[in-house]
mmCIF file of C-alpha atoms in Angstrom:
data_model
loop_
_atom_site.group_PDB
_atom_site.id
_atom_site.type_symbol
_atom_site.label_atom_id
_atom_site.label_comp_id
_atom_site.label_asym_id
_atom_site.label_seq_id
_atom_site.Cartn_x
_atom_site.Cartn_y
_atom_site.Cartn_z
ATOM 1 C CA UNK A 9 0.000 0.000 0.000
ATOM 2 C CA UNK A 10 2.892 2.385 0.652
ATOM 3 C CA UNK A 11 4.270 1.948 -2.868
ATOM 4 C CA UNK A 12 0.764 2.122 -4.334
ATOM 5 C CA UNK A 13 0.177 5.451 -2.604
ATOM 6 C CA UNK A 14 3.558 6.756 -3.727
ATOM 7 C CA UNK A 15 2.759 5.768 -7.302
ATOM 8 C CA UNK A 16 -0.848 6.916 -7.027
ATOM 9 C CA UNK A 17 -2.082 3.444 -7.906
ATOM 10 C CA UNK A 18 -5.348 2.164 -6.445
ATOM 11 C CA UNK A 19 -5.283 -1.482 -5.293
ATOM 12 C CA UNK A 20 -8.617 -2.608 -3.880
ATOM 13 C CA UNK A 21 -7.298 -5.970 -2.658
ATOM 14 C CA UNK A 22 -4.786 -4.546 -0.186
ATOM 15 C CA UNK A 23 -5.388 -5.500 3.452
ATOM 16 C CA UNK A 24 -2.559 -3.493 5.019
ATOM 17 C CA UNK A 25 -2.226 0.250 5.562
ATOM 18 C CA UNK A 26 0.175 2.659 3.940
ATOM 19 C CA UNK A 27 3.263 3.766 5.831
ATOM 20 C CA UNK A 28 3.307 7.083 3.986
ATOM 21 C CA UNK A 29 1.973 9.135 6.939
ATOM 22 C CA UNK A 30 4.876 7.869 9.044
ATOM 23 C CA UNK A 31 7.443 8.504 6.313
ATOM 24 C CA UNK A 32 6.190 12.060 5.900
ATOM 25 C CA UNK A 33 5.944 12.768 9.621
ATOM 26 C CA UNK A 34 8.461 15.062 11.282
ATOM 27 C CA UNK A 35 7.917 13.375 14.649
ATOM 28 C CA UNK A 36 10.206 10.743 16.159
ATOM 29 C CA UNK A 37 9.361 7.599 18.084
ATOM 30 C CA UNK A 38 6.001 5.906 17.587
ATOM 31 C CA UNK A 39 4.128 8.246 15.287
ATOM 32 C CA UNK A 40 0.805 6.382 15.249
ATOM 33 C CA UNK A 41 -0.357 4.893 18.540
ATOM 34 C CA UNK A 42 -2.556 2.347 16.767
ATOM 35 C CA UNK A 43 0.454 0.770 15.072
ATOM 36 C CA UNK A 44 1.533 -1.229 18.098
ATOM 37 C CA UNK A 45 2.655 -4.356 16.241
ATOM 38 C CA UNK A 46 3.709 -5.687 12.857
ATOM 39 C CA UNK A 47 2.824 -9.046 11.338
ATOM 40 C CA UNK A 48 5.011 -10.942 8.874
ATOM 41 C CA UNK A 49 4.704 -14.257 7.098
ATOM 42 C CA UNK A 50 6.836 -16.672 5.111
ATOM 43 C CA UNK A 51 5.889 -19.613 2.919
ATOM 44 C CA UNK A 52 8.903 -20.431 0.792
ATOM 45 C CA UNK A 53 12.218 -19.137 -0.482
ATOM 46 C CA UNK A 54 14.026 -21.648 -2.723
ATOM 47 C CA UNK A 55 11.569 -23.919 -4.551
ATOM 48 C CA UNK A 56 13.696 -27.090 -4.362
ATOM 49 C CA UNK A 57 14.761 -26.739 -0.729
ATOM 50 C CA UNK A 58 12.566 -29.609 0.482
ATOM 51 C CA UNK A 59 11.379 -32.927 -0.851
ATOM 52 C CA UNK A 60 8.034 -32.531 -2.565
ATOM 53 C CA UNK A 61 8.759 -28.828 -3.117
ATOM 54 C CA UNK A 62 7.180 -28.106 0.253
ATOM 55 C CA UNK A 63 7.388 -24.685 1.935
ATOM 56 C CA UNK A 64 8.556 -23.729 5.412
ATOM 57 C CA UNK A 65 5.563 -21.686 6.612
ATOM 58 C CA UNK A 66 5.998 -19.155 9.401
ATOM 59 C CA UNK A 67 3.827 -16.413 10.836
ATOM 60 C CA UNK A 68 5.087 -13.856 13.340
ATOM 61 C CA UNK A 69 4.063 -10.840 15.363
ATOM 62 C CA UNK A 70 6.485 -8.155 16.558
ATOM 63 C CA UNK A 71 5.725 -5.620 19.264
ATOM 64 C CA UNK A 72 8.014 -3.108 20.915
ATOM 65 C CA UNK A 73 8.942 -5.728 23.513
ATOM 66 C CA UNK A 74 8.466 -9.176 21.992
ATOM 67 C CA UNK A 75 8.860 -11.236 18.841
ATOM 68 C CA UNK A 76 6.461 -14.170 18.599
ATOM 69 C CA UNK A 77 6.951 -16.779 15.863
ATOM 70 C CA UNK A 78 4.800 -19.731 14.835
ATOM 71 C CA UNK A 79 6.620 -22.374 12.788
ATOM 72 C CA UNK A 80 3.587 -24.016 11.220
ATOM 73 C CA UNK A 81 5.428 -27.180 10.105
ATOM 74 C CA UNK A 82 8.201 -27.727 12.674
ATOM 75 C CA UNK A 83 9.000 -31.219 11.393
ATOM 76 C CA UNK A 84 10.570 -29.630 8.311
ATOM 77 C CA UNK A 85 14.058 -28.177 7.996
ATOM 78 C CA UNK A 86 13.864 -24.355 8.017
ATOM 79 C CA UNK A 87 17.009 -23.943 5.932
ATOM 80 C CA UNK A 88 16.142 -26.731 3.511
ATOM 81 C CA UNK A 89 16.562 -30.508 3.699
ATOM 82 C CA UNK A 90 19.669 -31.762 5.472
ATOM 83 C CA UNK A 91 20.252 -34.631 3.007
ATOM 84 C CA UNK A 92 21.682 -36.694 5.841
ATOM 85 C CA UNK A 93 23.946 -34.058 7.372
ATOM 86 C CA UNK A 94 21.871 -33.943 10.568
ATOM 87 C CA UNK A 95 23.868 -37.108 11.349
ATOM 88 C CA UNK A 96 26.996 -35.569 12.820
ATOM 89 C CA UNK A 97 29.049 -38.673 11.994
ATOM 90 C CA UNK A 98 28.613 -38.180 8.250
ATOM 91 C CA UNK A 99 31.801 -36.760 6.783
ATOM 92 C CA UNK A 100 31.698 -34.475 3.757
ATOM 93 C CA UNK A 101 34.740 -34.558 1.498
ATOM 94 C CA UNK A 102 36.967 -31.516 1.220
ATOM 95 C CA UNK A 103 35.943 -31.209 -2.429
ATOM 96 C CA UNK A 104 32.265 -30.942 -1.513
ATOM 97 C CA UNK A 105 32.955 -28.613 1.416
ATOM 98 C CA UNK A 106 34.724 -26.311 -1.022
ATOM 99 C CA UNK A 107 31.725 -26.498 -3.357
ATOM 100 C CA UNK A 108 29.287 -25.679 -0.531
ATOM 101 C CA UNK A 109 31.098 -22.334 -0.271
ATOM 102 C CA UNK A 110 29.777 -21.383 -3.724
ATOM 103 C CA UNK A 111 26.846 -23.724 -4.508
ATOM 104 C CA UNK A 112 23.779 -22.779 -2.480
ATOM 105 C CA UNK A 113 21.659 -25.644 -3.800
ATOM 106 C CA UNK A 114 23.882 -28.525 -2.669
ATOM 107 C CA UNK A 115 22.467 -28.703 0.881
ATOM 108 C CA UNK A 116 20.423 -26.483 3.230
ATOM 109 C CA UNK A 117 19.547 -24.504 0.125
ATOM 110 C CA UNK A 118 17.531 -21.800 1.889
ATOM 111 C CA UNK A 119 20.903 -20.687 3.340
ATOM 112 C CA UNK A 120 23.134 -18.955 0.792
ATOM 113 C CA UNK A 121 26.498 -20.456 -0.062
ATOM 114 C CA UNK A 122 29.394 -18.989 1.897
ATOM 115 C CA UNK A 123 32.634 -19.940 3.685
ATOM 116 C CA UNK A 124 30.762 -19.695 6.994
ATOM 117 C CA UNK A 125 28.118 -22.197 5.862
ATOM 118 C CA UNK A 126 30.789 -24.597 4.633
ATOM 119 C CA UNK A 127 32.835 -24.274 7.840
ATOM 120 C CA UNK A 128 29.839 -24.951 10.110
ATOM 121 C CA UNK A 129 28.985 -28.084 8.119
ATOM 122 C CA UNK A 130 32.567 -29.300 8.049
ATOM 123 C CA UNK A 131 33.099 -28.790 11.812
ATOM 124 C CA UNK A 132 29.573 -29.572 13.041
ATOM 125 C CA UNK A 133 30.726 -32.747 14.832
ATOM 126 C CA UNK A 134 32.999 -30.765 17.164
ATOM 127 C CA UNK A 135 31.248 -30.259 20.529
ATOM 128 C CA UNK A 136 31.988 -26.543 20.626
ATOM 129 C CA UNK A 137 30.632 -26.054 17.094
ATOM 130 C CA UNK A 138 27.542 -28.304 17.214
ATOM 131 C CA UNK A 139 25.333 -25.741 19.038
ATOM 132 C CA UNK A 140 26.086 -23.136 16.373
ATOM 133 C CA UNK A 141 25.387 -25.622 13.582
ATOM 134 C CA UNK A 142 22.024 -26.465 15.143
ATOM 135 C CA UNK A 143 21.218 -22.783 15.694
ATOM 136 C CA UNK A 144 21.867 -22.069 12.021
ATOM 137 C CA UNK A 145 20.387 -25.180 10.373
ATOM 138 C CA UNK A 146 18.451 -27.198 12.947
ATOM 139 C CA UNK A 147 14.717 -27.720 13.215
ATOM 140 C CA UNK A 148 12.820 -25.121 15.219
ATOM 141 C CA UNK A 149 10.116 -25.616 17.849
ATOM 142 C CA UNK A 150 6.571 -24.759 16.812
ATOM 143 C CA UNK A 151 6.466 -21.659 19.008
ATOM 144 C CA UNK A 152 9.211 -19.117 19.642
ATOM 145 C CA UNK A 153 9.031 -16.071 21.886
ATOM 146 C CA UNK A 154 11.831 -13.563 22.390
ATOM 147 C CA UNK A 155 12.156 -10.469 24.534
ATOM 148 C CA UNK A 156 13.701 -8.124 21.993
ATOM 149 C CA UNK A 157 14.608 -5.525 24.605
ATOM 150 C CA UNK A 158 16.699 -7.783 26.842
ATOM 151 C CA UNK A 159 17.619 -10.263 24.091
ATOM 152 C CA UNK A 160 17.845 -8.301 20.818
ATOM 153 C CA UNK A 161 19.670 -11.171 19.068
ATOM 154 C CA UNK A 162 16.763 -13.529 19.894
ATOM 155 C CA UNK A 163 18.884 -16.303 21.373
ATOM 156 C CA UNK A 164 16.708 -17.276 24.379
ATOM 157 C CA UNK A 165 13.380 -18.799 23.433
ATOM 158 C CA UNK A 166 10.862 -18.004 26.186
ATOM 159 C CA UNK A 167 7.943 -19.923 24.681
ATOM 160 C CA UNK A 168 8.101 -22.638 27.344
ATOM 161 C CA UNK A 169 8.888 -20.251 30.177
ATOM 162 C CA UNK A 170 5.920 -20.262 32.558
ATOM 163 C CA UNK A 171 6.642 -16.648 33.506
ATOM 164 C CA UNK A 172 5.854 -15.621 29.919
ATOM 165 C CA UNK A 173 2.844 -17.876 29.398
ATOM 166 C CA UNK A 174 0.336 -15.029 29.532
ATOM 167 C CA UNK A 175 2.375 -12.986 27.033
ATOM 168 C CA UNK A 176 2.575 -15.899 24.607
ATOM 169 C CA UNK A 177 -1.165 -16.539 24.866
ATOM 170 C CA UNK A 178 -1.969 -12.868 24.295
ATOM 171 C CA UNK A 179 0.295 -12.551 21.256
ATOM 172 C CA UNK A 180 -0.946 -15.795 19.732
ATOM 173 C CA UNK A 181 -4.566 -14.730 20.123
ATOM 174 C CA UNK A 182 -3.821 -11.357 18.515
ATOM 175 C CA UNK A 183 -1.921 -12.945 15.617
ATOM 176 C CA UNK A 184 -4.374 -15.764 14.888
ATOM 177 C CA UNK A 185 -7.445 -13.551 15.244
ATOM 178 C CA UNK A 186 -6.126 -11.083 12.683
ATOM 179 C CA UNK A 187 -4.930 -13.772 10.261
ATOM 180 C CA UNK A 188 -8.306 -15.486 10.503
ATOM 181 C CA UNK A 189 -10.111 -12.220 9.796
ATOM 182 C CA UNK A 190 -7.877 -11.645 6.768
ATOM 183 C CA UNK A 191 -8.532 -15.167 5.474
ATOM 184 C CA UNK A 192 -4.925 -16.359 5.588
ATOM 185 C CA UNK A 193 -5.040 -19.791 3.862
ATOM 186 C CA UNK A 194 -2.471 -21.132 6.311
ATOM 187 C CA UNK A 195 -4.912 -20.491 9.154
ATOM 188 C CA UNK A 196 -8.382 -20.992 7.680
ATOM 189 C CA UNK A 197 -7.898 -23.775 5.114
ATOM 190 C CA UNK A 198 -7.498 -27.536 5.615
ATOM 191 C CA UNK A 199 -5.638 -28.627 3.664
ATOM 192 C CA UNK A 200 -3.896 -25.338 3.037
ATOM 193 C CA UNK A 201 -3.566 -24.468 -0.657
ATOM 194 C CA UNK A 202 0.126 -23.705 -0.153
ATOM 195 C CA UNK A 203 0.725 -27.411 0.507
ATOM 196 C CA UNK A 204 -0.716 -28.373 -2.882
ATOM 197 C CA UNK A 205 0.017 -27.777 -6.558
ATOM 198 C CA UNK A 206 0.658 -25.360 -8.117
ATOM 199 C CA UNK A 207 2.268 -23.867 -4.998
ATOM 200 C CA UNK A 208 4.016 -27.053 -3.806
ATOM 201 C CA UNK A 209 5.181 -28.358 -7.158
ATOM 202 C CA UNK A 210 8.178 -28.231 -9.427
ATOM 203 C CA UNK A 211 8.701 -24.934 -11.214
ATOM 204 C CA UNK A 212 9.303 -24.509 -14.917
ATOM 205 C CA UNK A 213 12.997 -23.831 -14.375
ATOM 206 C CA UNK A 214 13.584 -27.417 -13.268
ATOM 207 C CA UNK A 215 11.117 -29.166 -15.589
ATOM 208 C CA UNK A 216 13.089 -28.842 -18.812
ATOM 209 C CA UNK A 217 16.067 -30.976 -19.795
ATOM 210 C CA UNK A 218 18.628 -28.558 -18.370
ATOM 211 C CA UNK A 219 16.782 -28.302 -15.047
ATOM 212 C CA UNK A 220 16.385 -32.055 -14.728
ATOM 213 C CA UNK A 221 20.113 -32.507 -15.406
ATOM 214 C CA UNK A 222 20.888 -29.971 -12.683
ATOM 215 C CA UNK A 223 18.736 -31.840 -10.129
ATOM 216 C CA UNK A 224 20.331 -35.159 -11.118
ATOM 217 C CA UNK A 225 23.792 -33.653 -10.627
ATOM 218 C CA UNK A 226 22.855 -32.442 -7.139
ATOM 219 C CA UNK A 227 21.583 -35.911 -6.243
ATOM 220 C CA UNK A 228 24.818 -37.516 -7.467
ATOM 221 C CA UNK A 229 27.001 -35.153 -5.458
ATOM 222 C CA UNK A 230 24.964 -35.654 -2.274
ATOM 223 C CA UNK A 231 25.181 -39.413 -2.660
ATOM 224 C CA UNK A 232 28.911 -39.193 -1.943
ATOM 225 C CA UNK A 233 28.216 -38.511 1.730
ATOM 226 C CA UNK A 234 24.824 -40.210 1.953
ATOM 227 C CA UNK A 235 26.227 -43.617 0.978
ATOM 228 C CA UNK A 236 29.434 -43.429 2.959
ATOM 229 C CA UNK A 237 29.723 -42.648 6.656
ATOM 230 C CA UNK A 238 32.809 -41.963 8.690
ATOM 231 C CA UNK A 239 33.286 -42.232 12.436
ATOM 232 C CA UNK A 240 34.727 -38.791 13.139
#
């Protein structure tokens, strides 16, 4: 809606409100008292990150004090399928570790290729590194709650903390009530359309001969560590 207002374009289907009054305001701090929270959502990033082309759906609510996250399918890998690397005893060859630095799609493909990604995977079996590997790539609990004032990096999940039970319940009610009113398919549909074709299906890029060859090459490279384990 903000961009529509800036471009003087009318969009009748918009459910949010324009931020233009805030951008034009000369005041600091919270300009509009009614804007006490923001809601965000995620369905997918990289289409081939998970078997069956499935998404990693999340919904969240952020206030001045808390960030509340619902991981709608916590059995899935948030950064893409592990392809066996959740087993810490599986050794990845130096050649493949080097490739992970530059090939995002090889494993955990919702996490961009980088030396840091490759290093965490290579050293994940080391006790001092394992917690960081799990923080970056591991499965998440269904509910996450963080106090963004005392824990701005969101490292301490308070969702199971009895002292924050009332806060979690309040934020969940606010989030789910609004999403229900807006008709979010993830909340009001069973099964959710985002779990079905054409949303959860192969995309044109990988349906042609070149795309199929690319997927086959990924499978072959992953098989190097999937078929051979090493006791580190």
